[in-house]
Coordinates of C-alpha atoms in Angstrom, one line a residue:
M1 CA 0.0 0.0 0.0
N2 CA 1.4 3.4 -1.0
F3 CA 0.1 5.8 1.7
D4 CA 2.1 8.7 0.1
N5 CA 0.6 8.5 -3.4
D6 CA -0.3 12.1 -4.3
E7 CA -1.9 10.9 -7.6
R8 CA -4.6 8.7 -6.1
A9 CA -8.3 9.5 -6.2
P10 CA -10.0 11.1 -3.2
L11 CA -10.7 8.6 -0.4
L12 CA -13.5 8.5 2.1
F13 CA -13.5 6.2 5.1
I14 CA -17.0 5.6 6.5
A15 CA -17.3 4.1 10.0
G16 CA -20.2 2.9 12.1
G17 CA -20.0 4.0 15.7
V18 CA -21.0 0.5 17.0
D19 CA -19.3 -1.6 14.4
H20 CA -17.7 -4.6 16.1
V21 CA -16.3 -6.1 12.8
M22 CA -14.2 -3.0 11.9
P23 CA -14.4 -0.7 14.9
A24 CA -14.4 3.0 14.3
A25 CA -11.0 3.4 16.0
V26 CA -9.4 1.0 13.6
N27 CA -11.1 2.6 10.6
R28 CA -9.9 6.0 11.8
S29 CA -6.4 4.7 12.2
N30 CA -6.4 3.3 8.7
C31 CA -7.5 6.8 7.4
E32 CA -4.6 8.4 9.3
H33 CA -2.1 6.3 7.6
Y34 CA -2.8 8.1 4.3
T35 CA -0.4 11.0 4.4
S36 CA -0.3 12.1 0.8
A37 CA -1.5 15.4 -0.6
A38 CA -4.5 13.5 -2.1
H39 CA -7.8 14.3 -0.3
T40 CA -8.7 11.8 2.5
D41 CA -11.6 12.1 4.9
Y42 CA -13.1 10.1 7.7
K43 CA -16.8 10.1 8.7
E44 CA -18.2 8.2 11.7
F45 CA -22.0 7.6 11.9
E46 CA -22.8 7.1 15.6
G47 CA -25.1 4.2 16.4
R48 CA -24.5 2.4 13.1
S49 CA -23.1 -1.1 12.8
H50 CA -20.9 -2.7 10.2
Y51 CA -24.0 -3.3 8.1
T52 CA -24.6 0.5 8.0
L53 CA -26.2 0.6 4.6
G54 CA -28.6 -2.3 5.4
Q55 CA -29.9 -0.5 8.5
P56 CA -32.9 1.8 8.7
G57 CA -31.8 5.3 7.9
W58 CA -29.2 4.1 5.4
E59 CA -30.2 7.1 3.2
E60 CA -28.3 9.5 5.5
V61 CA -25.1 7.5 4.9
A62 CA -25.7 7.2 1.1
D63 CA -26.5 11.0 0.9
Y64 CA -23.4 11.9 2.7
A65 CA -21.2 9.7 0.5
L66 CA -22.9 11.0 -2.7
D67 CA -22.4 14.6 -1.6
W68 CA -18.8 13.9 -0.6
C69 CA -18.1 12.4 -4.0
N70 CA -19.7 15.3 -5.8
E71 CA -17.6 17.8 -3.8
H72 CA -14.3 16.0 -4.0
T73 CA -14.2 14.7 -7.5
G74 CA -14.5 18.1 -9.1
R75 CA -17.1 16.7 -11.5
G76 CA -20.5 17.1 -9.7
V77 CA -22.1 14.7 -12.1
L78 CA -23.5 12.2 -9.7
H79 CA -27.2 12.6 -8.8
Y80 CA -30.2 10.7 -7.7
G81 CA -31.9 8.7 -10.4
A82 CA -28.7 8.4 -12.5
T83 CA -29.5 4.8 -13.3
P84 CA -33.0 4.1 -14.7
G85 CA -35.1 2.1 -12.3
F86 CA -33.1 3.0 -9.3
D87 CA -34.8 6.2 -8.0

Protein backbone atom coordinates (compact mmCIF):
# COMPACT_ATOMS: atom_id res chain seq x y z
CA MET A 1 0.00 0.00 0.00
CA ASN A 2 1.43 3.37 -0.99
CA PHE A 3 0.10 5.78 1.66
CA ASP A 4 2.05 8.66 0.12
CA ASN A 5 0.60 8.48 -3.42
CA ASP A 6 -0.27 12.07 -4.29
CA GLU A 7 -1.85 10.94 -7.58
CA ARG A 8 -4.56 8.69 -6.15
CA ALA A 9 -8.27 9.49 -6.20
CA PRO A 10 -9.97 11.12 -3.19
CA LEU A 11 -10.69 8.59 -0.44
CA LEU A 12 -13.52 8.52 2.10
CA PHE A 13 -13.52 6.19 5.11
CA ILE A 14 -17.01 5.59 6.54
CA ALA A 15 -17.29 4.06 10.01
CA GLY A 16 -20.18 2.86 12.14
CA GLY A 17 -19.97 3.97 15.75
CA VAL A 18 -20.99 0.52 17.04
CA ASP A 19 -19.26 -1.58 14.39
CA HIS A 20 -17.68 -4.62 16.06
CA VAL A 21 -16.30 -6.08 12.80
CA MET A 22 -14.25 -2.99 11.85
CA PRO A 23 -14.37 -0.75 14.94
CA ALA A 24 -14.43 2.99 14.30
CA ALA A 25 -11.04 3.42 16.00
CA VAL A 26 -9.44 0.95 13.57
CA ASN A 27 -11.15 2.63 10.62
CA ARG A 28 -9.91 6.05 11.79
CA SER A 29 -6.38 4.67 12.24
CA ASN A 30 -6.45 3.32 8.68
CA CYS A 31 -7.46 6.76 7.42
CA GLU A 32 -4.63 8.44 9.34
CA HIS A 33 -2.05 6.27 7.56
CA TYR A 34 -2.80 8.11 4.29
CA THR A 35 -0.36 11.01 4.43
CA SER A 36 -0.27 12.06 0.80
CA ALA A 37 -1.50 15.37 -0.56
CA ALA A 38 -4.48 13.53 -2.09
CA HIS A 39 -7.75 14.28 -0.31
CA THR A 40 -8.70 11.82 2.46
CA ASP A 41 -11.63 12.08 4.88
CA TYR A 42 -13.10 10.06 7.72
CA LYS A 43 -16.77 10.09 8.71
CA GLU A 44 -18.23 8.20 11.66
CA PHE A 45 -21.95 7.57 11.94
CA GLU A 46 -22.85 7.09 15.61
CA GLY A 47 -25.11 4.16 16.42
CA ARG A 48 -24.51 2.39 13.13
CA SER A 49 -23.08 -1.12 12.82
CA HIS A 50 -20.88 -2.74 10.18
CA TYR A 51 -24.04 -3.29 8.14
CA THR A 52 -24.58 0.47 8.02
CA LEU A 53 -26.19 0.60 4.56
CA GLY A 54 -28.56 -2.25 5.43
CA GLN A 55 -29.91 -0.55 8.52
CA PRO A 56 -32.92 1.76 8.68
CA GLY A 57 -31.83 5.30 7.89
CA TRP A 58 -29.22 4.11 5.37
CA GLU A 59 -30.21 7.06 3.20
CA GLU A 60 -28.33 9.45 5.50
CA VAL A 61 -25.09 7.54 4.89
CA ALA A 62 -25.71 7.25 1.15
CA ASP A 63 -26.54 10.97 0.88
CA TYR A 64 -23.36 11.88 2.75
CA ALA A 65 -21.22 9.67 0.50
CA LEU A 66 -22.86 11.01 -2.66
CA ASP A 67 -22.44 14.64 -1.58
CA TRP A 68 -18.83 13.94 -0.61
CA CYS A 69 -18.13 12.38 -4.02
CA ASN A 70 -19.67 15.31 -5.84
CA GLU A 71 -17.64 17.77 -3.77
CA HIS A 72 -14.28 16.03 -3.99
CA THR A 73 -14.19 14.66 -7.52
CA GLY A 74 -14.55 18.09 -9.07
CA ARG A 75 -17.12 16.70 -11.45
CA GLY A 76 -20.47 17.06 -9.69
CA VAL A 77 -22.14 14.69 -12.11
CA LEU A 78 -23.54 12.17 -9.66
CA HIS A 79 -27.18 12.63 -8.78
CA TYR A 80 -30.22 10.71 -7.70
CA GLY A 81 -31.91 8.71 -10.44
CA ALA A 82 -28.70 8.42 -12.49
CA THR A 83 -29.54 4.80 -13.26
CA PRO A 84 -33.00 4.14 -14.74
CA GLY A 85 -35.14 2.14 -12.34
CA PHE A 86 -33.06 3.04 -9.26
CA ASP A 87 -34.83 6.17 -8.01
